[in-house]
Amino acid sequence: MGQKRGFWHEFKKNKALFLMLLPGFIVLLLNNYLPMFGVIIAFKNFKFVGDTFIESLLKSEWVGFKNFKFLFNTADAYAITRNTLLYNLAFIVIGLVVAVGLAVALSEMRFPRLARIYQGAMFLPYFLSWVVASYLVYAFLGFDTGFINKTILARLGLPPVSWYNDPRPWPFILVFMHLWKWAGYNCVVYLAAILSIDPEYYEAAIIDGASKWQQITNITIPQLVPLMTVLTLLNIGRIFYADFGLFFHIPRNTGILYPVTNVIDTYVYNTLLYMGDIGMSSAAGLYQAVVGFTLVIITNTVIRKTNRDYALF
Amino acid sequence: MKKASFGPTAISPLANLILTVVLGLIAFVIIMPVILVIVVSFSGEQSVLRYGFSFFPKQWSLEAYKFLFALRYQLFNAYWITIQVTLLGTVLSLMTMSFYAYAISRKDFKYRNFFTFFVVITIMFNGGLVPWYLVSTQLLHLQDRLWGLIFPYLMDAWWVLILRTNFRTSVPEELIEAAKIDGAGEFRLFFSVVAPLARAALATIGLLCTLRFWNDWWLGLLLINDPRKTPLQLLLYRVYNAIQFLLQSPGNLPKEDVLSNLPANTVRMAMCVVVIAPILVVFPFFQRYFVKGLTIGAIKS
């Protein structure tokens, strides 16, 4: 009772604050929380049997873990899990090395104005959508007219490659495109951190006769480690979520390429919208959400132990 | 890059030369595809068909843009949809997020932890695509509505948290106390004290919102079927497939139709250029704000 009176008292005192919270609260409620309750769809054989969505949801038959059993009996379940994890792992490791490498290199360049132009060029892909990127990739990989087949391979006297029909090169293409889009962005983040390192460290190192390389490995990199750790942990927390746009638009959602391009997010989308299989797709979605939730909790605990400021809770 | 460019701390001229060349090559490789697409869009279809996409086309031409002119109504319409969504979306989402962030940034607000947690939970757990899709289409009826392209993006948990932290660090508590003693209401406090002090963070989040709405194809892909409600990025996605469909089945084309000798390759690229042109134009100006903003977002001040 005391709690309740306390709330009304607070409410009257802070009416304006509650009013400010209201729009955001409603958005979260409708857009984020309602779907959370919708996860029960994964345990039902959902059919449009009622007049309204809620009625259909209630009337649909409970099937327990049947949807999950179906999902994990398909070869897809293993393939999409493997693809999602391995690609994200590659993105995290290669992305970190490239971004830090570029940032250090740019910060050491002796032509600051040119370095700024380079940085701008590398940052451009961040502003372009994956749909646009898919056109750029097509300009290179198209079979009849693509730059690689018609100019590079033709000059080398090699036969054209049917890029959109051959799964083998796609792991490299996807990793390359991920780097293309994000390396510049992450490089800017690390560059900002490098510029905020106290110059006194370098001055002291020079007095001690440290070479440039020793300065980089003994000052610059160690100073970046906290940021690297936090960003990497945040990425590991999201390792079960794939970048849908990359895996959907760049390979043009081509069936032949699925063995190496299908990730959990594209699988859920295709199963829901092309195959109309609500049971299977909601099971895959919940599988992703539960594992993803566990990973966020674990990484957050680790972050809290290493750097409290960056912890989510 | 404010570091001394020359002097004892700098790298040797040879290392500098190597870095300059290698980094220049990397930067070039990154923007090269954009240049190729622009060049191809101004190439003659015949030369493209014979020699492929090339940086130095044998023949320059505006034919792709002439054909695109036949699609001008769809194009203008998509532009108009995207402009509306971007303007409305940016204003509304910035207001929704900053109000919310302001309330949970107030240390004297008793329920701030509850409402903070209410946002944080959405980062940790989500219902997945299927329940979201069913709720949005069956319950909220966001299908084929402009509102549907805005509503789901009104709140972004990370951005709310960034704003909250920024409000806390850039506005001294005493200032809020003083304004409250003067009898200022929360809205006045927000607009006349907090917002001006935190304008860098607000501008950054505003730019991020603008970019997100401008570049969005995801909500369109899920919610829009009506061609009159198609935003720009979704149109770009659909045009590729539509042209593919026409190419693969020539029977689909009426003989007398303007599209019957469609320069498919160059038109596609011209379409892409029309979509990215505004970004390429504003990019040089906004780039540095983003760089500044990123620092706010990634490294808590």
Coordinates of C-alpha atoms in Angstrom, one line a residue:
Chain A
M1 CA 0.0 0.0 0.0
G2 CA 2.8 2.4 1.0
Q3 CA 4.5 1.7 -2.3
K4 CA 1.3 2.5 -4.2
R5 CA 0.7 5.8 -2.4
G6 CA 4.4 6.6 -3.0
F7 CA 3.8 6.1 -6.7
W8 CA 0.8 8.5 -6.9
H9 CA 2.6 11.0 -4.8
E10 CA 5.6 10.8 -7.2
F11 CA 3.3 10.9 -10.2
K12 CA 1.6 14.1 -9.1
K13 CA 4.9 15.7 -8.2
N14 CA 6.5 14.8 -11.6
K15 CA 3.5 14.9 -14.0
A16 CA 5.6 16.7 -16.6
L17 CA 8.4 14.1 -16.5
F18 CA 5.8 11.3 -16.9
L19 CA 4.4 13.2 -19.8
M20 CA 7.8 13.3 -21.4
L21 CA 8.3 9.6 -20.9
L22 CA 4.9 8.7 -22.4
P23 CA 5.6 8.7 -26.1
G24 CA 8.7 6.6 -25.8
F25 CA 7.1 4.3 -23.3
I26 CA 4.2 3.7 -25.7
V27 CA 6.5 3.0 -28.6
L28 CA 8.5 0.5 -26.6
L29 CA 5.4 -1.1 -25.4
L30 CA 3.9 -1.6 -28.8
N31 CA 7.0 -2.1 -30.9
N32 CA 9.2 -4.1 -28.5
Y33 CA 7.2 -5.5 -25.6
L34 CA 4.0 -6.7 -27.4
P35 CA 6.2 -8.9 -29.8
M36 CA 8.0 -10.3 -26.7
F37 CA 4.7 -11.8 -25.6
G38 CA 4.2 -13.0 -29.2
V39 CA 7.0 -15.5 -28.7
I40 CA 4.4 -18.0 -27.6
I41 CA 3.7 -18.3 -31.4
A42 CA 6.8 -20.5 -31.5
F43 CA 5.0 -23.0 -29.3
K44 CA 1.8 -23.0 -31.3
N45 CA 0.6 -24.1 -34.7
F46 CA -0.4 -20.6 -35.6
K47 CA -3.3 -20.3 -37.9
F48 CA -5.6 -17.4 -38.8
V49 CA -8.6 -19.0 -37.2
G50 CA -10.2 -16.1 -35.4
D51 CA -11.5 -12.7 -36.5
T52 CA -8.7 -10.8 -34.9
F53 CA -5.0 -11.6 -34.4
I54 CA -5.4 -12.0 -30.7
E55 CA -8.3 -14.4 -31.2
S56 CA -6.3 -16.4 -33.7
L57 CA -3.4 -16.5 -31.3
L58 CA -5.5 -17.8 -28.5
K59 CA -7.4 -20.3 -30.6
S60 CA -4.3 -21.8 -32.3
E61 CA -3.3 -25.2 -31.0
W62 CA -0.5 -25.6 -28.6
V63 CA 2.2 -27.9 -30.0
G64 CA 4.9 -27.6 -27.4
F65 CA 8.4 -27.9 -28.8
K66 CA 7.3 -29.4 -32.1
N67 CA 8.3 -26.4 -34.2
F68 CA 11.8 -26.6 -32.6
K69 CA 12.0 -30.3 -33.3
F70 CA 11.2 -29.7 -36.9
L71 CA 13.7 -26.9 -37.1
F72 CA 16.6 -28.8 -35.6
N73 CA 15.9 -31.8 -37.7
T74 CA 16.6 -29.8 -40.8
A75 CA 20.1 -29.4 -42.1
D76 CA 19.4 -25.6 -42.2
A77 CA 19.6 -25.3 -38.4
Y78 CA 23.2 -26.3 -38.3
A79 CA 24.2 -24.4 -41.5
I80 CA 22.6 -21.1 -40.4
T81 CA 24.1 -21.3 -36.9
R82 CA 27.5 -22.1 -38.3
N83 CA 27.4 -19.3 -40.9
T84 CA 26.2 -16.7 -38.4
L85 CA 28.8 -17.6 -35.9
L86 CA 31.8 -18.0 -38.3
Y87 CA 31.1 -14.9 -40.3
N88 CA 30.6 -12.8 -37.2
L89 CA 33.8 -14.2 -35.7
A90 CA 35.7 -13.3 -38.9
F91 CA 34.2 -9.8 -38.9
I92 CA 35.2 -9.3 -35.3
V93 CA 38.8 -10.5 -35.7
I94 CA 39.6 -9.1 -39.1
G95 CA 37.6 -6.0 -38.5
L96 CA 39.5 -5.2 -35.4
V97 CA 42.9 -5.7 -36.9
V98 CA 42.1 -3.7 -40.0
A99 CA 40.5 -0.8 -38.1
V100 CA 43.2 -0.5 -35.6
G101 CA 45.9 -0.9 -38.3
L102 CA 44.3 1.8 -40.4
A103 CA 43.9 4.2 -37.5
V104 CA 47.5 3.8 -36.4
A105 CA 48.7 4.2 -40.0
L106 CA 46.6 7.3 -40.6
S107 CA 47.7 8.9 -37.3
E108 CA 51.3 8.4 -38.3
M109 CA 51.1 9.9 -41.8
R110 CA 53.0 13.1 -42.1
F111 CA 50.5 14.8 -44.5
P112 CA 47.6 15.5 -42.2
R113 CA 45.4 17.0 -44.8
L114 CA 45.8 14.0 -47.1
A115 CA 45.2 11.7 -44.2
R116 CA 41.9 13.5 -43.6
I117 CA 40.9 13.0 -47.2
Y118 CA 41.8 9.3 -47.0
Q119 CA 39.7 9.0 -43.8
G120 CA 36.8 10.7 -45.6
A121 CA 37.0 8.3 -48.5
M122 CA 37.1 5.3 -46.1
F123 CA 34.1 6.7 -44.2
L124 CA 31.9 7.0 -47.3
P125 CA 30.5 3.4 -47.4
Y126 CA 29.0 4.0 -43.9
F127 CA 26.6 6.5 -45.6
L128 CA 25.5 4.0 -48.3
S129 CA 22.8 1.4 -47.8
W130 CA 23.3 -2.3 -48.5
V131 CA 20.9 -2.0 -51.4
V132 CA 23.2 0.6 -53.0
A133 CA 26.2 -1.6 -52.1
S134 CA 24.5 -4.5 -53.9
Y135 CA 24.6 -2.4 -57.1
L136 CA 28.2 -1.6 -56.6
V137 CA 29.0 -5.3 -56.2
Y138 CA 27.0 -6.1 -59.2
A139 CA 29.0 -3.7 -61.3
F140 CA 32.0 -5.8 -60.5
L141 CA 30.6 -9.3 -60.4
G142 CA 27.9 -9.3 -63.1
F143 CA 28.5 -12.2 -65.5
D144 CA 28.1 -10.5 -68.9
T145 CA 29.2 -7.0 -68.2
G146 CA 30.9 -7.0 -64.7
F147 CA 34.2 -5.3 -64.4
I148 CA 36.0 -8.4 -63.1
N149 CA 34.9 -10.8 -65.8
K150 CA 35.1 -8.3 -68.7
T151 CA 38.2 -6.3 -67.8
I152 CA 40.3 -8.1 -65.2
L153 CA 39.8 -11.8 -66.1
A154 CA 39.6 -11.0 -69.8
R155 CA 42.9 -9.2 -69.7
L156 CA 44.5 -12.1 -67.9
G157 CA 43.1 -14.4 -70.5
L158 CA 41.0 -16.2 -67.9
P159 CA 37.5 -17.5 -68.5
P160 CA 34.6 -15.5 -66.9
V161 CA 33.3 -16.7 -63.5
S162 CA 29.6 -17.0 -62.8
W163 CA 29.9 -15.2 -59.5
Y164 CA 26.2 -15.4 -58.5
N165 CA 26.1 -19.1 -59.1
D166 CA 29.3 -20.2 -57.4
P167 CA 29.3 -20.4 -53.6
R168 CA 33.1 -20.8 -53.2
P169 CA 34.2 -17.2 -53.4
W170 CA 31.3 -15.8 -51.4
P171 CA 32.9 -16.1 -47.9
F172 CA 35.6 -13.8 -49.1
I173 CA 33.3 -11.5 -50.9
L174 CA 31.1 -11.1 -47.8
V175 CA 34.0 -10.5 -45.5
F176 CA 35.4 -8.0 -47.9
M177 CA 32.1 -6.2 -48.1
H178 CA 31.7 -6.1 -44.4
L179 CA 35.2 -4.5 -44.2
W180 CA 34.4 -2.2 -47.0
K181 CA 31.3 -0.9 -45.1
W182 CA 32.7 -0.8 -41.6
A183 CA 36.5 -0.4 -41.6
G184 CA 36.3 3.3 -42.1
Y185 CA 33.7 3.8 -39.4
N186 CA 35.7 1.8 -36.8
C187 CA 38.9 3.4 -37.9
V188 CA 37.5 6.8 -37.0
V189 CA 36.5 5.6 -33.6
Y190 CA 40.1 4.3 -32.9
L191 CA 41.6 7.4 -34.5
A192 CA 39.7 9.5 -32.0
A193 CA 41.1 7.4 -29.2
I194 CA 44.7 7.7 -30.5
L195 CA 44.4 11.4 -30.7
S196 CA 43.3 11.6 -27.1
I197 CA 46.5 9.8 -25.8
D198 CA 48.6 12.1 -23.7
P199 CA 51.6 13.3 -25.8
E200 CA 53.8 13.1 -22.7
Y201 CA 54.0 9.3 -23.1
Y202 CA 55.6 9.8 -26.5
E203 CA 57.9 12.5 -25.4
A204 CA 59.1 10.3 -22.5
A205 CA 59.6 7.4 -24.9
I206 CA 61.6 9.6 -27.3
I207 CA 63.9 10.7 -24.5
D208 CA 64.4 7.0 -23.7
G209 CA 65.4 6.5 -27.4
A210 CA 62.4 4.4 -28.3
S211 CA 61.9 3.8 -32.1
K212 CA 58.6 4.7 -33.8
W213 CA 57.7 1.0 -33.9
Q214 CA 58.4 0.6 -30.2
Q215 CA 56.2 3.6 -29.5
I216 CA 53.4 2.1 -31.5
T217 CA 53.6 -1.3 -29.8
N218 CA 54.4 0.0 -26.3
I219 CA 52.2 3.1 -26.1
T220 CA 49.6 3.4 -28.9
I221 CA 48.3 -0.1 -28.9
P222 CA 48.2 -0.6 -25.1
Q223 CA 46.4 2.7 -24.8
L224 CA 43.8 1.4 -27.2
V225 CA 43.3 -2.0 -25.5
P226 CA 40.4 -0.9 -23.2
L227 CA 38.4 0.4 -26.1
M228 CA 39.2 -2.6 -28.2
T229 CA 38.1 -4.9 -25.4
V230 CA 34.8 -3.2 -24.9
L231 CA 33.9 -2.9 -28.6
T232 CA 34.9 -6.6 -29.1
L233 CA 32.9 -7.8 -26.1
L234 CA 29.9 -5.8 -27.4
N235 CA 30.3 -7.5 -30.8
I236 CA 30.6 -10.9 -29.1
G237 CA 27.3 -10.2 -27.4
R238 CA 25.7 -9.7 -30.8
I239 CA 27.5 -12.7 -32.4
F240 CA 24.2 -14.5 -32.9
Y241 CA 22.7 -11.7 -34.9
A242 CA 23.8 -11.3 -38.5
D243 CA 23.8 -8.2 -40.6
F244 CA 20.6 -8.9 -42.6
G245 CA 21.3 -6.4 -45.4
L246 CA 24.8 -7.8 -46.1
F247 CA 23.6 -11.4 -46.4
F248 CA 20.4 -10.6 -48.2
H249 CA 21.2 -7.9 -50.7
I250 CA 24.8 -8.5 -51.6
P251 CA 24.3 -12.1 -52.8
R252 CA 20.8 -11.0 -54.1
N253 CA 19.1 -13.6 -52.0
T254 CA 20.2 -16.3 -54.5
G255 CA 19.2 -19.9 -53.6
I256 CA 22.3 -21.5 -55.0
L257 CA 24.5 -19.5 -52.7
Y258 CA 22.5 -20.3 -49.5
P259 CA 24.9 -22.9 -48.2
V260 CA 27.4 -20.1 -47.6
T261 CA 25.2 -17.0 -47.4
N262 CA 22.2 -18.1 -45.3
V263 CA 22.3 -16.8 -41.7
I264 CA 19.7 -17.0 -39.0
D265 CA 18.2 -13.6 -39.9
T266 CA 17.9 -14.3 -43.6
Y267 CA 16.5 -17.8 -42.8
V268 CA 13.8 -16.4 -40.6
Y269 CA 12.9 -13.8 -43.2
N270 CA 12.8 -16.2 -46.1
T271 CA 10.9 -18.9 -44.2
L272 CA 8.3 -16.3 -43.0
L273 CA 7.8 -14.3 -46.2
Y274 CA 8.5 -16.7 -49.0
M275 CA 7.5 -20.0 -47.5
G276 CA 4.9 -18.6 -45.1
D277 CA 6.0 -21.1 -42.4
I278 CA 5.2 -19.2 -39.3
G279 CA 6.0 -22.1 -36.9
M280 CA 9.5 -22.8 -38.2
S281 CA 10.5 -19.1 -38.6
S282 CA 9.2 -18.1 -35.1
A283 CA 11.1 -21.1 -33.6
A284 CA 14.3 -20.0 -35.4
G285 CA 13.7 -16.4 -34.2
L286 CA 13.2 -17.5 -30.6
Y287 CA 16.2 -19.7 -30.7
Q288 CA 18.2 -16.7 -31.8
A289 CA 16.7 -14.4 -29.2
V290 CA 17.4 -16.8 -26.3
V291 CA 21.0 -17.6 -27.2
G292 CA 21.5 -13.9 -28.0
F293 CA 20.1 -12.9 -24.6
T294 CA 22.4 -15.4 -22.8
L295 CA 25.4 -14.0 -24.7
V296 CA 24.5 -10.4 -23.9
I297 CA 24.2 -11.3 -20.2
I298 CA 27.6 -13.0 -20.2
T299 CA 29.5 -10.3 -22.1
N300 CA 27.9 -7.6 -20.0
T301 CA 29.1 -9.4 -16.8
V302 CA 32.6 -9.5 -18.3
I303 CA 32.5 -5.8 -19.3
R304 CA 31.4 -4.9 -15.8
K305 CA 34.4 -6.6 -14.4
T306 CA 36.8 -5.0 -16.9
N307 CA 35.4 -1.5 -17.3
R308 CA 32.4 -0.6 -15.3
D309 CA 31.6 2.6 -17.2
Y310 CA 30.7 0.7 -20.3
A311 CA 28.4 -1.9 -18.6
L312 CA 24.8 -1.9 -19.7
F313 CA 23.5 -2.7 -16.2
Chain B
M1 CA 46.0 14.1 -36.7
K2 CA 46.9 17.2 -34.7
K3 CA 50.2 15.5 -33.8
A4 CA 53.3 17.3 -35.0
S5 CA 53.8 16.4 -38.6
F6 CA 57.5 16.7 -38.7
G7 CA 60.2 16.6 -36.1
P8 CA 61.6 13.9 -33.9
T9 CA 58.3 12.2 -33.2
A10 CA 57.5 11.7 -36.9
I11 CA 58.1 8.6 -38.9
S12 CA 60.9 8.5 -41.5
P13 CA 60.3 10.0 -45.0
L14 CA 60.5 6.5 -46.6
A15 CA 57.9 5.0 -44.1
N16 CA 55.8 8.1 -44.7
L17 CA 55.9 7.5 -48.5
I18 CA 55.0 3.9 -48.1
L19 CA 52.1 4.7 -45.8
T20 CA 50.9 7.5 -48.1
V21 CA 50.8 5.2 -51.1
V22 CA 49.4 2.1 -49.4
L23 CA 46.6 4.1 -47.6
G24 CA 45.9 6.0 -50.8
L25 CA 45.4 2.7 -52.6
I26 CA 43.1 1.4 -49.9
A27 CA 41.1 4.6 -49.9
F28 CA 40.9 4.4 -53.7
V29 CA 39.7 0.8 -53.7
I30 CA 36.9 1.8 -51.2
I31 CA 35.5 4.5 -53.4
M32 CA 36.3 2.9 -56.7
P33 CA 32.9 1.1 -57.0
V34 CA 31.0 4.4 -56.6
I35 CA 33.1 5.9 -59.4
L36 CA 32.5 2.9 -61.6
V37 CA 28.7 3.1 -61.1
I38 CA 28.7 6.8 -62.0
V39 CA 30.8 6.3 -65.1
V40 CA 28.7 3.3 -66.3
S41 CA 25.5 5.4 -65.9
F42 CA 26.9 7.8 -68.4
S43 CA 28.0 5.1 -70.8
G44 CA 26.4 3.9 -74.0
E45 CA 24.5 0.6 -73.6
Q46 CA 26.1 -0.8 -76.7
S47 CA 29.6 -0.2 -75.5
V48 CA 28.7 -1.7 -72.2
L49 CA 27.3 -4.8 -73.8
R50 CA 30.5 -5.3 -75.9
Y51 CA 33.2 -4.3 -73.5
G52 CA 31.5 -4.6 -70.1
F53 CA 31.4 -2.0 -67.3
S54 CA 34.5 0.1 -67.7
F55 CA 36.1 3.2 -66.2
F56 CA 36.9 4.4 -69.7
P57 CA 33.8 3.7 -71.8
K58 CA 34.2 3.7 -75.6
Q59 CA 31.1 5.8 -75.9
W60 CA 29.5 8.3 -73.5
S61 CA 25.8 8.7 -73.5
L62 CA 22.8 10.1 -71.6
E63 CA 20.4 7.4 -72.9
A64 CA 20.1 5.7 -69.4
Y65 CA 18.9 9.0 -67.9
K66 CA 16.5 9.5 -70.8
F67 CA 14.9 6.1 -70.0
L68 CA 14.9 6.9 -66.4
F69 CA 12.9 10.0 -67.3
A70 CA 10.1 7.6 -68.4
L71 CA 10.1 6.4 -64.8
R72 CA 10.0 9.9 -63.4
Y73 CA 6.6 9.6 -61.6
Q74 CA 7.7 6.6 -59.6
L75 CA 11.0 8.2 -58.9
F76 CA 9.6 11.5 -57.8
N77 CA 7.1 9.7 -55.8
A78 CA 9.7 7.6 -54.0
Y79 CA 11.8 10.7 -53.4
W80 CA 8.8 12.4 -51.9
I81 CA 7.9 9.5 -49.7
T82 CA 11.5 9.3 -48.4
I83 CA 11.7 13.0 -47.8
Q84 CA 8.5 13.0 -45.8
V85 CA 9.5 9.9 -43.8
T86 CA 13.0 11.4 -43.1
L87 CA 11.8 14.8 -42.0
L88 CA 8.9 13.6 -39.9
G89 CA 10.8 10.6 -38.6
T90 CA 13.9 12.6 -37.6
V91 CA 11.9 15.3 -35.7
L92 CA 9.6 12.8 -34.0
S93 CA 12.2 10.3 -33.0
L94 CA 14.6 13.0 -31.8
M95 CA 11.8 14.4 -29.6
T96 CA 10.7 11.0 -28.3
M97 CA 14.2 9.9 -27.5
S98 CA 15.4 13.1 -26.0
F99 CA 12.3 13.5 -23.8
Y100 CA 12.7 10.0 -22.5
A101 CA 16.4 10.4 -22.0
Y102 CA 15.9 13.6 -20.2
A103 CA 13.5 12.1 -17.7
I104 CA 15.8 9.2 -16.9
S105 CA 18.8 11.4 -16.7
R106 CA 17.2 13.3 -13.7
K107 CA 18.9 12.0 -10.6
D108 CA 16.0 13.3 -8.4
F109 CA 13.4 11.3 -10.4
K110 CA 12.5 8.4 -8.2
Y111 CA 11.4 6.0 -11.0
R112 CA 14.4 6.7 -13.3
N113 CA 15.8 3.2 -12.7
F114 CA 12.6 1.5 -13.7
F115 CA 12.3 3.5 -16.9
T116 CA 16.0 3.0 -17.7
F117 CA 15.6 -0.7 -17.2
F118 CA 12.5 -0.6 -19.4
V119 CA 14.7 0.6 -22.3
V120 CA 17.8 -1.6 -21.5
I121 CA 15.6 -4.8 -21.6
T122 CA 14.9 -4.1 -25.3
I123 CA 18.6 -4.3 -26.0
M124 CA 18.9 -7.6 -24.3
F125 CA 15.9 -9.4 -25.5
N126 CA 13.5 -9.1 -28.4
G127 CA 10.7 -11.3 -29.6
G128 CA 12.2 -11.9 -33.0
L129 CA 11.0 -11.0 -36.5
V130 CA 7.9 -13.2 -36.6
P131 CA 6.0 -11.9 -33.6
W132 CA 7.1 -8.3 -34.5
Y133 CA 5.8 -8.8 -38.1
L134 CA 2.5 -10.3 -37.0
V135 CA 2.0 -7.6 -34.3
S136 CA 2.9 -4.8 -36.7
T137 CA 0.7 -6.0 -39.6
Q138 CA -2.2 -7.7 -37.8
L139 CA -2.5 -5.6 -34.6
L140 CA -1.0 -2.2 -35.4
H141 CA -1.9 -2.2 -39.1
L142 CA 1.3 -0.6 -40.2
Q143 CA 1.2 -2.1 -43.6
D144 CA 1.3 0.3 -46.5
R145 CA 1.3 3.3 -44.3
L146 CA 3.9 6.0 -44.1
W147 CA 3.5 5.8 -40.4
G148 CA 4.8 2.2 -40.6
L149 CA 8.1 3.5 -42.0
I150 CA 8.5 5.8 -39.0
F151 CA 7.0 4.3 -35.9
P152 CA 9.3 1.3 -35.4
Y153 CA 12.3 3.6 -35.4
L154 CA 11.1 6.2 -33.0
M155 CA 13.0 4.7 -30.1
D156 CA 16.5 3.3 -30.2
A157 CA 17.7 2.0 -26.9
W158 CA 21.4 2.8 -27.5
W159 CA 20.8 6.3 -28.6
V160 CA 18.5 7.0 -25.6
L161 CA 21.3 5.8 -23.3
I162 CA 23.9 7.9 -25.1
L163 CA 21.6 11.0 -24.8
R164 CA 20.9 10.2 -21.1
T165 CA 24.6 10.0 -20.3
N166 CA 25.3 13.1 -22.3
F167 CA 22.6 15.1 -20.5
R168 CA 24.1 14.1 -17.2
T169 CA 27.6 15.0 -18.1
S170 CA 27.0 18.2 -19.9
V171 CA 24.4 19.8 -17.6
P172 CA 25.5 20.6 -14.0
E173 CA 23.0 19.5 -11.5
E174 CA 23.0 22.9 -9.7
L175 CA 21.8 24.5 -12.9
I176 CA 18.7 22.3 -12.9
E177 CA 18.2 22.9 -9.2
A178 CA 18.4 26.7 -9.7
A179 CA 16.0 26.6 -12.6
K180 CA 13.5 24.6 -10.6
I181 CA 13.7 27.0 -7.7
D182 CA 12.9 29.8 -10.2
G183 CA 9.8 27.8 -11.0
A184 CA 10.7 26.6 -14.5
G185 CA 8.6 23.6 -15.6
E186 CA 10.3 20.5 -17.0
F187 CA 9.6 21.3 -20.6
R188 CA 11.1 24.8 -20.2
L189 CA 14.0 23.4 -18.3
F190 CA 14.6 20.9 -21.1
F191 CA 14.3 23.4 -24.0
S192 CA 16.1 26.4 -22.5
V193 CA 18.7 24.7 -20.3
V194 CA 19.4 21.1 -21.2
A195 CA 19.0 21.1 -25.0
P196 CA 21.3 24.1 -25.6
L197 CA 24.0 22.6 -23.4
A198 CA 23.7 19.1 -25.0
R199 CA 23.3 20.4 -28.5
A200 CA 26.3 18.5 -29.9
A201 CA 24.8 15.2 -28.8
L202 CA 21.4 16.1 -30.0
A203 CA 22.8 17.1 -33.4
T204 CA 24.7 13.8 -33.7
I205 CA 21.7 11.7 -32.8
G206 CA 19.6 13.8 -35.2
L207 CA 22.0 13.1 -38.0
L208 CA 22.1 9.4 -37.2
C209 CA 18.2 9.4 -37.3
T210 CA 18.2 11.3 -40.6
L211 CA 20.7 8.8 -42.2
R212 CA 18.7 5.9 -40.8
F213 CA 15.4 7.0 -42.3
W214 CA 17.0 8.1 -45.6
N215 CA 18.8 4.8 -46.1
D216 CA 16.1 2.5 -44.8
W217 CA 14.8 -0.4 -47.0
W218 CA 14.1 -2.8 -44.2
L219 CA 10.7 -1.5 -43.0
G220 CA 9.7 -1.0 -46.6
L221 CA 10.7 -4.6 -47.5
L222 CA 8.5 -5.9 -44.7
L223 CA 5.5 -3.5 -44.7
I224 CA 5.1 -1.8 -48.1
N225 CA 3.5 -3.4 -51.1
D226 CA 1.7 -0.3 -52.5
P227 CA 3.9 1.1 -55.3
R228 CA 2.7 4.6 -54.3
K229 CA 4.1 4.2 -50.8
T230 CA 7.5 2.8 -51.9
P231 CA 10.5 4.7 -50.4
L232 CA 13.6 5.3 -52.5
Q233 CA 15.8 2.5 -51.3
L234 CA 13.0 0.0 -51.7
L235 CA 12.4 1.2 -55.2
L236 CA 16.1 0.7 -56.0
Y237 CA 15.9 -2.8 -54.7
R238 CA 12.7 -3.6 -56.7
V239 CA 14.0 -2.0 -59.9
Y240 CA 16.8 -4.4 -60.1
N241 CA 14.5 -7.3 -59.8
A242 CA 12.0 -5.8 -62.2
I243 CA 14.6 -5.3 -64.9
Q244 CA 15.9 -8.9 -64.3
F245 CA 12.4 -10.1 -64.8
L246 CA 12.0 -8.2 -68.0
L247 CA 15.3 -9.4 -69.3
Q248 CA 14.7 -13.1 -68.5
S249 CA 11.3 -13.2 -70.2
P250 CA 11.3 -10.9 -73.3
G251 CA 7.7 -11.9 -73.8
N252 CA 6.8 -9.6 -71.0
L253 CA 7.6 -6.6 -73.1
P254 CA 5.1 -5.2 -75.5
K255 CA 6.9 -4.5 -78.8
E256 CA 6.0 -0.9 -79.1
D257 CA 6.6 -0.1 -75.5
V258 CA 9.3 2.5 -74.7
L259 CA 10.9 -0.1 -72.5
S260 CA 11.3 -2.6 -75.3
N261 CA 14.8 -1.5 -76.0
L262 CA 15.6 -0.7 -72.5
P263 CA 19.3 -0.1 -71.9
A264 CA 19.1 -2.4 -68.9
N265 CA 22.6 -2.2 -67.6
T266 CA 23.1 1.5 -67.8
V267 CA 19.6 2.3 -66.5
R268 CA 20.3 0.2 -63.4
M269 CA 23.4 2.2 -62.7
A270 CA 21.7 5.5 -63.4
M271 CA 19.0 4.6 -61.0
C272 CA 21.6 3.9 -58.4
V273 CA 23.3 7.2 -59.1
V274 CA 20.0 9.1 -58.7
V275 CA 19.5 7.4 -55.3
I276 CA 23.0 8.2 -53.9
A277 CA 23.4 11.6 -55.5
P278 CA 22.0 13.6 -52.4
I279 CA 24.3 11.6 -50.1
L280 CA 27.3 12.2 -52.3
V281 CA 26.5 15.9 -52.3
V282 CA 26.0 16.4 -48.6
F283 CA 28.6 13.8 -47.5
P284 CA 31.7 16.1 -47.6
F285 CA 29.9 18.6 -45.4
F286 CA 28.4 16.2 -42.8
Q287 CA 31.3 13.8 -42.6
R288 CA 33.2 15.8 -40.0
Y289 CA 30.1 16.2 -37.8
F290 CA 29.7 12.4 -37.9
V291 CA 33.4 12.1 -37.0
K292 CA 32.8 14.4 -34.0
G293 CA 29.6 12.7 -33.1
L294 CA 31.1 9.2 -33.2
T295 CA 33.5 10.3 -30.6
I296 CA 30.5 11.3 -28.4
G297 CA 28.8 8.0 -29.0
A298 CA 31.7 5.6 -28.8
I299 CA 33.7 7.2 -26.0
K300 CA 31.7 8.4 -23.2
S301 CA 32.9 11.9 -22.3

